[in-house]
Short mmCIF file of the N, C-alpha and C atoms (twelve columns), coordinates in Angstrom:
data_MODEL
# 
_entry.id   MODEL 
# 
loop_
_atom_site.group_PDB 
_atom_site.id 
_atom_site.type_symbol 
_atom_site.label_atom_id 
_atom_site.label_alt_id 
_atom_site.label_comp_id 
_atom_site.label_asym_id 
_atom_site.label_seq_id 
_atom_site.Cartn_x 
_atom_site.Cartn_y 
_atom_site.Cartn_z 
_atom_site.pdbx_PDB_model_num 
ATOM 1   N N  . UNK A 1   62.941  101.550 73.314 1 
ATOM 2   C CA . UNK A 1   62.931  102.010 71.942 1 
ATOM 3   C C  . UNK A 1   63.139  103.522 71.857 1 
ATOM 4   N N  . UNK A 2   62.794  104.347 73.133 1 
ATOM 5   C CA . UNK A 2   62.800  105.572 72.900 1 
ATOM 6   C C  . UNK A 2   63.973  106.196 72.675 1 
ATOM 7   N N  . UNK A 3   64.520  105.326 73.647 1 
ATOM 8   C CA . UNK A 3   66.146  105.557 74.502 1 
ATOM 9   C C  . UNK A 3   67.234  105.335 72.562 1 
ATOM 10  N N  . UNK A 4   66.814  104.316 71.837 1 
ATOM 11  C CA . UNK A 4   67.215  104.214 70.370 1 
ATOM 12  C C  . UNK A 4   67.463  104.953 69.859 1 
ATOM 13  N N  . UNK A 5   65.695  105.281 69.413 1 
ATOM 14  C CA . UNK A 5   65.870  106.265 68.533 1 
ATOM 15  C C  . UNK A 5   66.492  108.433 68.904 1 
ATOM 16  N N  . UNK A 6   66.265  108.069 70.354 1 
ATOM 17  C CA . UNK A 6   67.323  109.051 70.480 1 
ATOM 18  C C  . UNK A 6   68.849  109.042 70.197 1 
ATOM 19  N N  . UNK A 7   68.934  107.895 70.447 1 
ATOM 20  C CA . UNK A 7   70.842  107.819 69.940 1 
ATOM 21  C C  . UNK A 7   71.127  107.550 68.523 1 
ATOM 22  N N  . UNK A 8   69.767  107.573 67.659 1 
ATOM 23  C CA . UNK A 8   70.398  107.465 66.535 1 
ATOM 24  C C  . UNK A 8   70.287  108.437 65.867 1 
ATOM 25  N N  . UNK A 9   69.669  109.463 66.529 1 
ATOM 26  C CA . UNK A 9   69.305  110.929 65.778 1 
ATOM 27  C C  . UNK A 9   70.161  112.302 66.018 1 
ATOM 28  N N  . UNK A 10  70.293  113.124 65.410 1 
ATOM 29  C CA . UNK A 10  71.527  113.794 65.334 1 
ATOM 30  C C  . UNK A 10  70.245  115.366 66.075 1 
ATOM 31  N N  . UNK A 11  70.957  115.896 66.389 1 
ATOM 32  C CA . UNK A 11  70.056  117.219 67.079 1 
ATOM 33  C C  . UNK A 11  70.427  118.618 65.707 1 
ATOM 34  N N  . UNK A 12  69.358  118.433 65.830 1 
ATOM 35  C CA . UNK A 12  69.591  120.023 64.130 1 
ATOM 36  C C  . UNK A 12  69.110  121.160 64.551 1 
ATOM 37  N N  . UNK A 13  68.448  121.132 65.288 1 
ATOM 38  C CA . UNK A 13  67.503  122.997 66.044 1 
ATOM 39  C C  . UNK A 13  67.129  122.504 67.028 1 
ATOM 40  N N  . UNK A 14  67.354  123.796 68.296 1 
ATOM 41  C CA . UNK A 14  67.068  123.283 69.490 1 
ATOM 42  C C  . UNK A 14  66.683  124.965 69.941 1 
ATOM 43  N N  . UNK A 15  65.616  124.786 70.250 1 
ATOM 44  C CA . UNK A 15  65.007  126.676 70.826 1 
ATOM 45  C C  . UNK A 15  63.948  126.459 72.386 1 
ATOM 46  N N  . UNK A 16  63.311  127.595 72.669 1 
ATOM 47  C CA . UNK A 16  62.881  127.737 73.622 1 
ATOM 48  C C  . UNK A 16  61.755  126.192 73.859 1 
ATOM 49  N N  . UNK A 17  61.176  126.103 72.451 1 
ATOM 50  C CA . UNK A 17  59.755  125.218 72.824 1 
ATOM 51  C C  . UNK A 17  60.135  123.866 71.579 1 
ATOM 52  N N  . UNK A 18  60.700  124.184 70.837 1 
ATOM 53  C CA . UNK A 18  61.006  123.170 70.064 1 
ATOM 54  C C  . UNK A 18  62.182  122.261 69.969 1 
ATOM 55  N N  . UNK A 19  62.214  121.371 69.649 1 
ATOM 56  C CA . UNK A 19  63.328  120.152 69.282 1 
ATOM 57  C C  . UNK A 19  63.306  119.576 67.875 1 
ATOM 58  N N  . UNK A 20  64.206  119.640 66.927 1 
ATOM 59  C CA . UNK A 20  64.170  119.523 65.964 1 
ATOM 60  C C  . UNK A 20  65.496  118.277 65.787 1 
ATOM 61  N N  . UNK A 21  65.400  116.888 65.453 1 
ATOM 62  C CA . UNK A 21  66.122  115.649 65.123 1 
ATOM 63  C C  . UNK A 21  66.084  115.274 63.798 1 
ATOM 64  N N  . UNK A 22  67.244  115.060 63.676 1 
ATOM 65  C CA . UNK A 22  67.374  114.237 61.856 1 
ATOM 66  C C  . UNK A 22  67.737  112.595 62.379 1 
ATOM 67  N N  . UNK A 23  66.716  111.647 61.727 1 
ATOM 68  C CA . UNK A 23  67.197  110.041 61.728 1 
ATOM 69  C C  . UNK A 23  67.464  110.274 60.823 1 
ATOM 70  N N  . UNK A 24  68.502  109.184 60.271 1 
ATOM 71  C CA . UNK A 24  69.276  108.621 58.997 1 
ATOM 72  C C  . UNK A 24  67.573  107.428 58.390 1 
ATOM 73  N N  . UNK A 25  67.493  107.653 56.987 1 
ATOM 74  C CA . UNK A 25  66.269  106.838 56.791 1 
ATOM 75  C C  . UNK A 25  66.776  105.167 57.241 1 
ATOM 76  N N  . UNK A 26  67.977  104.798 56.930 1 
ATOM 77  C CA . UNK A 26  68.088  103.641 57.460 1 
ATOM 78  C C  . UNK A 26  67.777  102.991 59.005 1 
ATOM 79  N N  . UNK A 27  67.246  103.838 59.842 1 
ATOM 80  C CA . UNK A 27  66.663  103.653 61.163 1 
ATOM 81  C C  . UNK A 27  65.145  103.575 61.111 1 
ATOM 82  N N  . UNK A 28  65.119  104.334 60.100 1 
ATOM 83  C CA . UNK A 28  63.485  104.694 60.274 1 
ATOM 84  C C  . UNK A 28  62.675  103.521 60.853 1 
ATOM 85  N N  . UNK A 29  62.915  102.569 60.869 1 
ATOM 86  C CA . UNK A 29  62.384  101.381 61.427 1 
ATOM 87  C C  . UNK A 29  62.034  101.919 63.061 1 
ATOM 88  N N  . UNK A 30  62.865  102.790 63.644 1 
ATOM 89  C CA . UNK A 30  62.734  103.209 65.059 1 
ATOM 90  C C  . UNK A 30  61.486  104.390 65.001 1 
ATOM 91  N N  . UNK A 31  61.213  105.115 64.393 1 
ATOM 92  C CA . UNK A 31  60.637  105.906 64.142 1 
ATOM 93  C C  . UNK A 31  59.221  105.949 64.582 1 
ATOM 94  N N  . UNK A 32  59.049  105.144 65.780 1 
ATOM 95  C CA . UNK A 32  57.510  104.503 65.688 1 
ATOM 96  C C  . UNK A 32  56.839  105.574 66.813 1 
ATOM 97  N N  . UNK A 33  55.407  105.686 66.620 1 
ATOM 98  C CA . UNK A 33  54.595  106.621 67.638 1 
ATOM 99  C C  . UNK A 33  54.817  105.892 69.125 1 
ATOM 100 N N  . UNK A 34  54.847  105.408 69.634 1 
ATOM 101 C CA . UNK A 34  54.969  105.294 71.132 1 
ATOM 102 C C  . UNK A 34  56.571  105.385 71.389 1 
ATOM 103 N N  . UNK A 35  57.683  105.257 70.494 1 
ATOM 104 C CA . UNK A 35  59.139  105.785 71.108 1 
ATOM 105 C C  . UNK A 35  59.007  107.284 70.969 1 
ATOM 106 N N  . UNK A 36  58.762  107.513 70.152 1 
ATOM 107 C CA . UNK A 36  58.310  109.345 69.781 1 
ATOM 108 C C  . UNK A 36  57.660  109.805 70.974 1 
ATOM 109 N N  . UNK A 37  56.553  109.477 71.467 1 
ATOM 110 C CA . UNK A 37  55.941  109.874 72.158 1 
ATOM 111 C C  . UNK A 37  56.587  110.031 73.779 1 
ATOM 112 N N  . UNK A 38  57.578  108.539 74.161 1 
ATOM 113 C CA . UNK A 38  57.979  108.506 75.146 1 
ATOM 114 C C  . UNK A 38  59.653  109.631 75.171 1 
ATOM 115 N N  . UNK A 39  60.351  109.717 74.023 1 
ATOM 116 C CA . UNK A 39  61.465  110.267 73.628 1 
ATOM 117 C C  . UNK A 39  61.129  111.734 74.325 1 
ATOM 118 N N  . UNK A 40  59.923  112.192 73.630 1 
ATOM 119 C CA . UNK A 40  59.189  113.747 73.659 1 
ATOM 120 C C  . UNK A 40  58.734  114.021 75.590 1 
ATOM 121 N N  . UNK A 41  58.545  112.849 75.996 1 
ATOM 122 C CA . UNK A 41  57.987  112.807 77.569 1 
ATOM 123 C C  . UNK A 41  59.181  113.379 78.119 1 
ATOM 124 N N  . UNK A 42  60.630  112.253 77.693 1 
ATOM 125 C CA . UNK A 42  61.568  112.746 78.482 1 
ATOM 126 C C  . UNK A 42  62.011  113.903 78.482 1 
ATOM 127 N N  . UNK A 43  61.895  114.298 76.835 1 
ATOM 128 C CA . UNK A 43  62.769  115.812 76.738 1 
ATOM 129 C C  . UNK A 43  61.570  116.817 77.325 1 
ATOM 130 N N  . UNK A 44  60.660  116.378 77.544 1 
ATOM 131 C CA . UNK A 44  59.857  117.898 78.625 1 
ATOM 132 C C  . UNK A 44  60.274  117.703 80.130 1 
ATOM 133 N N  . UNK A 45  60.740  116.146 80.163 1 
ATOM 134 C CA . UNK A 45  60.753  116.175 81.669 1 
ATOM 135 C C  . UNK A 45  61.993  116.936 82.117 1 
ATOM 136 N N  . UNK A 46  63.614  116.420 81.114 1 
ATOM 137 C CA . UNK A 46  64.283  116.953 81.295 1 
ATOM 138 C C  . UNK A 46  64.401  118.890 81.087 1 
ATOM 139 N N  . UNK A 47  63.858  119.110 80.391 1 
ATOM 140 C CA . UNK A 47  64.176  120.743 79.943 1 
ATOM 141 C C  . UNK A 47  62.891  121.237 81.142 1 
ATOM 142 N N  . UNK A 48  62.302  120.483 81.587 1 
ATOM 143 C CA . UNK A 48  60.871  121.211 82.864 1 
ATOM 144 C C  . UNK A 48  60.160  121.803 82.371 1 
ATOM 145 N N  . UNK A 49  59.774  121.675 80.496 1 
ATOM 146 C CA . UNK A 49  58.444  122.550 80.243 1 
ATOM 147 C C  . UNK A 49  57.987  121.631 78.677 1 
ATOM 148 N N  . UNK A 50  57.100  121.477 78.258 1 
ATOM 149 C CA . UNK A 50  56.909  121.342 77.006 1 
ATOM 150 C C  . UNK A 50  57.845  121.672 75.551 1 
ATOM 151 N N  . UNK A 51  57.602  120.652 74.908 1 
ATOM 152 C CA . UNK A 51  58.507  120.860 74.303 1 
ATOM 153 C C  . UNK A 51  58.175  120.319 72.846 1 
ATOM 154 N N  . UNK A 52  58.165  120.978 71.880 1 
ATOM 155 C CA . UNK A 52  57.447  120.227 70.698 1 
ATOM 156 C C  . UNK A 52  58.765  119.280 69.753 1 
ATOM 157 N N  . UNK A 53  58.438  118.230 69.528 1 
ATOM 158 C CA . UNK A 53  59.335  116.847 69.064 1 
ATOM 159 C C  . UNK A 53  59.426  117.026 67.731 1 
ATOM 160 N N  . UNK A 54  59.912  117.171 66.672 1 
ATOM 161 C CA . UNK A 54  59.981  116.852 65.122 1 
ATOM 162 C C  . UNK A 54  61.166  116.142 64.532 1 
ATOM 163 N N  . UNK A 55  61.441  115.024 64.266 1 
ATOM 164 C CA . UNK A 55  62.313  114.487 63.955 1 
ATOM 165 C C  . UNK A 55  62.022  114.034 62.524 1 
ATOM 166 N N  . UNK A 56  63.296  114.525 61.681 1 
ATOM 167 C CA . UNK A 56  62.707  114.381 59.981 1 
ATOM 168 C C  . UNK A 56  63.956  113.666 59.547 1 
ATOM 169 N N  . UNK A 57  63.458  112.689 58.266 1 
ATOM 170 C CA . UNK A 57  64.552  111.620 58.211 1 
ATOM 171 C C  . UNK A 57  65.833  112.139 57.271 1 
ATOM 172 N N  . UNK A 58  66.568  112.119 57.164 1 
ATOM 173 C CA . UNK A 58  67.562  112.586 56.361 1 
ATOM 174 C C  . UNK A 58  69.050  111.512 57.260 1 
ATOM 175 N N  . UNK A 59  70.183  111.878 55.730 1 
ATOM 176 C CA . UNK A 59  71.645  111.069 55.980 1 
ATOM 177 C C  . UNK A 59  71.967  112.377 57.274 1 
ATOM 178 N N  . UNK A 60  72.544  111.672 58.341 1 
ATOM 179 C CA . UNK A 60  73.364  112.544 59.518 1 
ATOM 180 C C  . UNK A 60  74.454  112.858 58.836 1 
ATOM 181 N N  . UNK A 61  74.589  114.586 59.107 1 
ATOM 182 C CA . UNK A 61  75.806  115.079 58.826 1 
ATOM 183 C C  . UNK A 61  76.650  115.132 59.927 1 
ATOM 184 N N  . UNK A 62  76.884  115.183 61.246 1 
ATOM 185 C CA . UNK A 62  77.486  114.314 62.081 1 
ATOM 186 C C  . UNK A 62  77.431  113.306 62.807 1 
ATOM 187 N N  . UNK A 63  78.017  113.252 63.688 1 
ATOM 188 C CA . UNK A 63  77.679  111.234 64.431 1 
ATOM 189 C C  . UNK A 63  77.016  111.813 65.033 1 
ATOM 190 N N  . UNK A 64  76.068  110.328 65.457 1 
ATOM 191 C CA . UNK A 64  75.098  110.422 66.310 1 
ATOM 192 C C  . UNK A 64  75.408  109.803 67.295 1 
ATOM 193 N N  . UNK A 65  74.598  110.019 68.628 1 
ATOM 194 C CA . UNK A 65  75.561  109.346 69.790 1 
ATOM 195 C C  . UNK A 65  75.893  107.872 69.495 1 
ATOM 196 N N  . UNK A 66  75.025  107.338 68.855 1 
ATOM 197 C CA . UNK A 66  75.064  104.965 68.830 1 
ATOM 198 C C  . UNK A 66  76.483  105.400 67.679 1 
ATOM 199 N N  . UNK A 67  76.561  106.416 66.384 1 
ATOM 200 C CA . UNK A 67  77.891  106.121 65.920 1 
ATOM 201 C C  . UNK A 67  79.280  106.334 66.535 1 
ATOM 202 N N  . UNK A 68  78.521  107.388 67.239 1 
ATOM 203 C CA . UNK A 68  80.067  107.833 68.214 1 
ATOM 204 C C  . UNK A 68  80.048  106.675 69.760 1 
ATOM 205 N N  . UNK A 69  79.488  106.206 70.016 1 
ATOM 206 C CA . UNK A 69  79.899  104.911 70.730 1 
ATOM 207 C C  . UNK A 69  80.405  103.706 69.879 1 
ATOM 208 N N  . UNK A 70  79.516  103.268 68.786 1 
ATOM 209 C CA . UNK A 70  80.378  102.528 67.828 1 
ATOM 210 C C  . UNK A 70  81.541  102.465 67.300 1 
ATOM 211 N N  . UNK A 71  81.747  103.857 67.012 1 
ATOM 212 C CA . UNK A 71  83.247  104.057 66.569 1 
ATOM 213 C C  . UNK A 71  84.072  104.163 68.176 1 
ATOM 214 N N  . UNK A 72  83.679  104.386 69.349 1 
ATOM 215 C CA . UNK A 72  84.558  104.205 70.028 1 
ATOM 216 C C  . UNK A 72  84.743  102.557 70.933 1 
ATOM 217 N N  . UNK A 73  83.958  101.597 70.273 1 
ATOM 218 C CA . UNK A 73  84.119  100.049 70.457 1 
ATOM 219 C C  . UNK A 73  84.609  99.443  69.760 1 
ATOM 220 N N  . UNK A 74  84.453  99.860  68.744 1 
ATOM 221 C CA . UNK A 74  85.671  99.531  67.503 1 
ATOM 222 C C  . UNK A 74  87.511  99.767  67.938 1 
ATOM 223 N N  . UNK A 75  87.687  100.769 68.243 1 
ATOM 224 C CA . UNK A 75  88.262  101.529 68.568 1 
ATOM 225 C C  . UNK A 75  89.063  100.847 69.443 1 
ATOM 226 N N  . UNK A 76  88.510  100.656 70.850 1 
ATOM 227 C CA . UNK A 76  88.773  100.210 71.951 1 
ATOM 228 C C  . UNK A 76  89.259  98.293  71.715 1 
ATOM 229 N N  . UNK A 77  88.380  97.672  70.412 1 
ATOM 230 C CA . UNK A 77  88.124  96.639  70.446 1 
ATOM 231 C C  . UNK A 77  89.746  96.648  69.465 1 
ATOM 232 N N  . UNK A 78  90.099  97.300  68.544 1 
ATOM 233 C CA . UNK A 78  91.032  97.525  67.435 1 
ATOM 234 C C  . UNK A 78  92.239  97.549  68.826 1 
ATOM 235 N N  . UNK A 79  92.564  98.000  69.416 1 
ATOM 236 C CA . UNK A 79  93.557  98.024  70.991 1 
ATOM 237 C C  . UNK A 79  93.553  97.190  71.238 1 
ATOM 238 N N  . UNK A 80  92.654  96.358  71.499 1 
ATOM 239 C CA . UNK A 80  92.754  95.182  72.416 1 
ATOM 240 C C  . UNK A 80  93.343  94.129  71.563 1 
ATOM 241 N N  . UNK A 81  92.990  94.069  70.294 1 
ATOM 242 C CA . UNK A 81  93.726  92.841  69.663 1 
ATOM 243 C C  . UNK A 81  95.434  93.530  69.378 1 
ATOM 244 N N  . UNK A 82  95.281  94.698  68.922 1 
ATOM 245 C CA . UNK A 82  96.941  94.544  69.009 1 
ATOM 246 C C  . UNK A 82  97.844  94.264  70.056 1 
ATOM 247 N N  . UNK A 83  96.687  95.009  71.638 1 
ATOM 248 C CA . UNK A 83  98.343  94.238  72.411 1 
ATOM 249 C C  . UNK A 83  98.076  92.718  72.633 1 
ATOM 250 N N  . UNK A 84  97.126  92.140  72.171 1 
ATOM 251 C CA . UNK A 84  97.439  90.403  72.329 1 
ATOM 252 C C  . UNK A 84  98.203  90.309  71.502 1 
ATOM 253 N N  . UNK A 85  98.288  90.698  69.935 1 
ATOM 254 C CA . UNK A 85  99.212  90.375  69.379 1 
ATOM 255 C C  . UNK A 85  100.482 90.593  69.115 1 
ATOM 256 N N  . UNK A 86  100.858 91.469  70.206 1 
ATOM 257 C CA . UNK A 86  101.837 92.550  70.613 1 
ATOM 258 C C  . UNK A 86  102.448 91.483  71.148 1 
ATOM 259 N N  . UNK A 87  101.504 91.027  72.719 1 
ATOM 260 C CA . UNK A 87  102.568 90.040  73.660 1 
ATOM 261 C C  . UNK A 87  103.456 88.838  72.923 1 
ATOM 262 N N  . UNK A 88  104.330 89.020  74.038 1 
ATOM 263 C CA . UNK A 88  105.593 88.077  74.027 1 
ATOM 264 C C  . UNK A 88  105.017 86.971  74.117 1 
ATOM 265 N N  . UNK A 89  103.994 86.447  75.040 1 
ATOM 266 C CA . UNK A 89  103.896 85.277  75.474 1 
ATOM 267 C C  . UNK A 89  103.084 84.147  74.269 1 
ATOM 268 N N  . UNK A 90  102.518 85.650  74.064 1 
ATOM 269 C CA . UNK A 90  100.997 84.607  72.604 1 
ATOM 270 C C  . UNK A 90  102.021 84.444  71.177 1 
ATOM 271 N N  . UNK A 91  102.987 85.256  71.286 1 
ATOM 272 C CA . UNK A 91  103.582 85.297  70.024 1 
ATOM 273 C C  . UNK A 91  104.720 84.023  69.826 1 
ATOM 274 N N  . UNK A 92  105.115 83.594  71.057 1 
ATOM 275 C CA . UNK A 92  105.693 82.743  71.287 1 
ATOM 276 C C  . UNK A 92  104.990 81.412  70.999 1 
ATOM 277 N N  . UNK A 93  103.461 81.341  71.776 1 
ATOM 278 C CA . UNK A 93  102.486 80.390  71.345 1 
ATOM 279 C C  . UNK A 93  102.591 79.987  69.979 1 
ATOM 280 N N  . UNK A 94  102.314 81.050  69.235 1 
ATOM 281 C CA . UNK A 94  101.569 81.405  67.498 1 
ATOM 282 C C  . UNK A 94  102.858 80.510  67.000 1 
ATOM 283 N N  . UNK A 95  103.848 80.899  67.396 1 
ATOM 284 C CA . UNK A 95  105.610 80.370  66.958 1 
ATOM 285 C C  . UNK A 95  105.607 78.812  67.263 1 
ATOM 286 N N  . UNK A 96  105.377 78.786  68.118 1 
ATOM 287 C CA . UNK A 96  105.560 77.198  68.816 1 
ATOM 288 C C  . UNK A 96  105.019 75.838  68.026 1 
ATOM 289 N N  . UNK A 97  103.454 76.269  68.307 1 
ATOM 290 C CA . UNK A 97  102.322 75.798  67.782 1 
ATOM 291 C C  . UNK A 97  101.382 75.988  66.624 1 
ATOM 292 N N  . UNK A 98  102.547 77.365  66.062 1 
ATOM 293 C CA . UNK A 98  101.924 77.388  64.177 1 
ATOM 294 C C  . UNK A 98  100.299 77.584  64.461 1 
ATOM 295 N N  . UNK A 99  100.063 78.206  66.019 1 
ATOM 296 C CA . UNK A 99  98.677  78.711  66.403 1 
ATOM 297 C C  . UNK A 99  98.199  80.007  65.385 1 
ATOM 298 N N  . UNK A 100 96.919  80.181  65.300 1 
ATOM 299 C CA . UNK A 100 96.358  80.917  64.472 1 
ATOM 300 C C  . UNK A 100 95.528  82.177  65.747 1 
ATOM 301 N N  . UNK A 101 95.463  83.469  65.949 1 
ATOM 302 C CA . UNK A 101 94.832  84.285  66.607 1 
ATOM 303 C C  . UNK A 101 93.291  84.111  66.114 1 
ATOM 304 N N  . UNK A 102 92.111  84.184  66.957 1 
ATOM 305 C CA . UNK A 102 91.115  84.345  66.321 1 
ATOM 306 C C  . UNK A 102 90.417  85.916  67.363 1 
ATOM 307 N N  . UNK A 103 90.542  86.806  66.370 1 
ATOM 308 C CA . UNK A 103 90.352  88.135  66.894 1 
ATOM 309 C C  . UNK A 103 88.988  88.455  67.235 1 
ATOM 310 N N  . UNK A 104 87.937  87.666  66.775 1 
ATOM 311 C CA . UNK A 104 86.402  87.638  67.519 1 
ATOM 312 C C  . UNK A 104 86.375  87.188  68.677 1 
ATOM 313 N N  . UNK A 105 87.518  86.496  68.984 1 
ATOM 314 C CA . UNK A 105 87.494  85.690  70.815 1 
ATOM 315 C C  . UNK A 105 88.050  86.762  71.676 1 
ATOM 316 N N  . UNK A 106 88.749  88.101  71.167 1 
ATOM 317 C CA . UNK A 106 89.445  88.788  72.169 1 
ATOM 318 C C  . UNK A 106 88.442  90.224  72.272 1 
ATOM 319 N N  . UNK A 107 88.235  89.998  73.588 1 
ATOM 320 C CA . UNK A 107 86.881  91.065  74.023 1 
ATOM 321 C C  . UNK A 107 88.047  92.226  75.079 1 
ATOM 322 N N  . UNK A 108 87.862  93.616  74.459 1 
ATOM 323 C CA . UNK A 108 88.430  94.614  75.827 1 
ATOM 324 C C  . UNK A 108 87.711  94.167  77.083 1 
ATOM 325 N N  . UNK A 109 88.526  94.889  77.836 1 
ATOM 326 C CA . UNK A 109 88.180  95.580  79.341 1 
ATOM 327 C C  . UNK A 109 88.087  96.539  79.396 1 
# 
């Protein structure tokens, strides 16, 4: 959960002792005292000193890491169906057999 609500929070102030995060209120559901608590463990472990946590809810004015992976699975996933529907071979199928594509069945690599 910690690992979450870090990716859904956007970083707004970042100084010697403090950490300052905006969630979007639509997460707030993540927002809970033991991800907070464990979120705050890591960022002292990583930075090697204490570190005070405040994360306040507000709309993200940029992506947050889960949107910027989202938008890049989309993305990746939006590729993958065009070159199936690109190929020669499926298009030939679709032709043949008056087959229909079903674009939830085609997963990237």
């Amino acid at each position: 959960m910690a690992r979450e609500l870090g990716q859904h929070c956007e970083l707004r102030r970042l100084n010697k002792s403090r950490i300052e995060l905006g969630l979007s209120p639509t997460h707030r559901h993540l927002q809970m005292k033991p991800a907070q608590d464990k979120l705050q463990q890591a960022l002292n472990d990583y930075f090697g000193r204490p570190m005070q946590l405040t994360i306040d809810l507000h709309e993200a004015s940029v992506d947050t890491p889960a949107a910027a992976a989202q938008r890049r699975n989309s993305e990746r996933q939006d590729r993958a169906v065009a070159a199936v529907e690109q190929d020669e071979f499926v298009r030939e199928v679709i032709d043949l057999f008056d087959a229909t594509l079903i674009e939830s069945s085609i997963k990237p690599v």
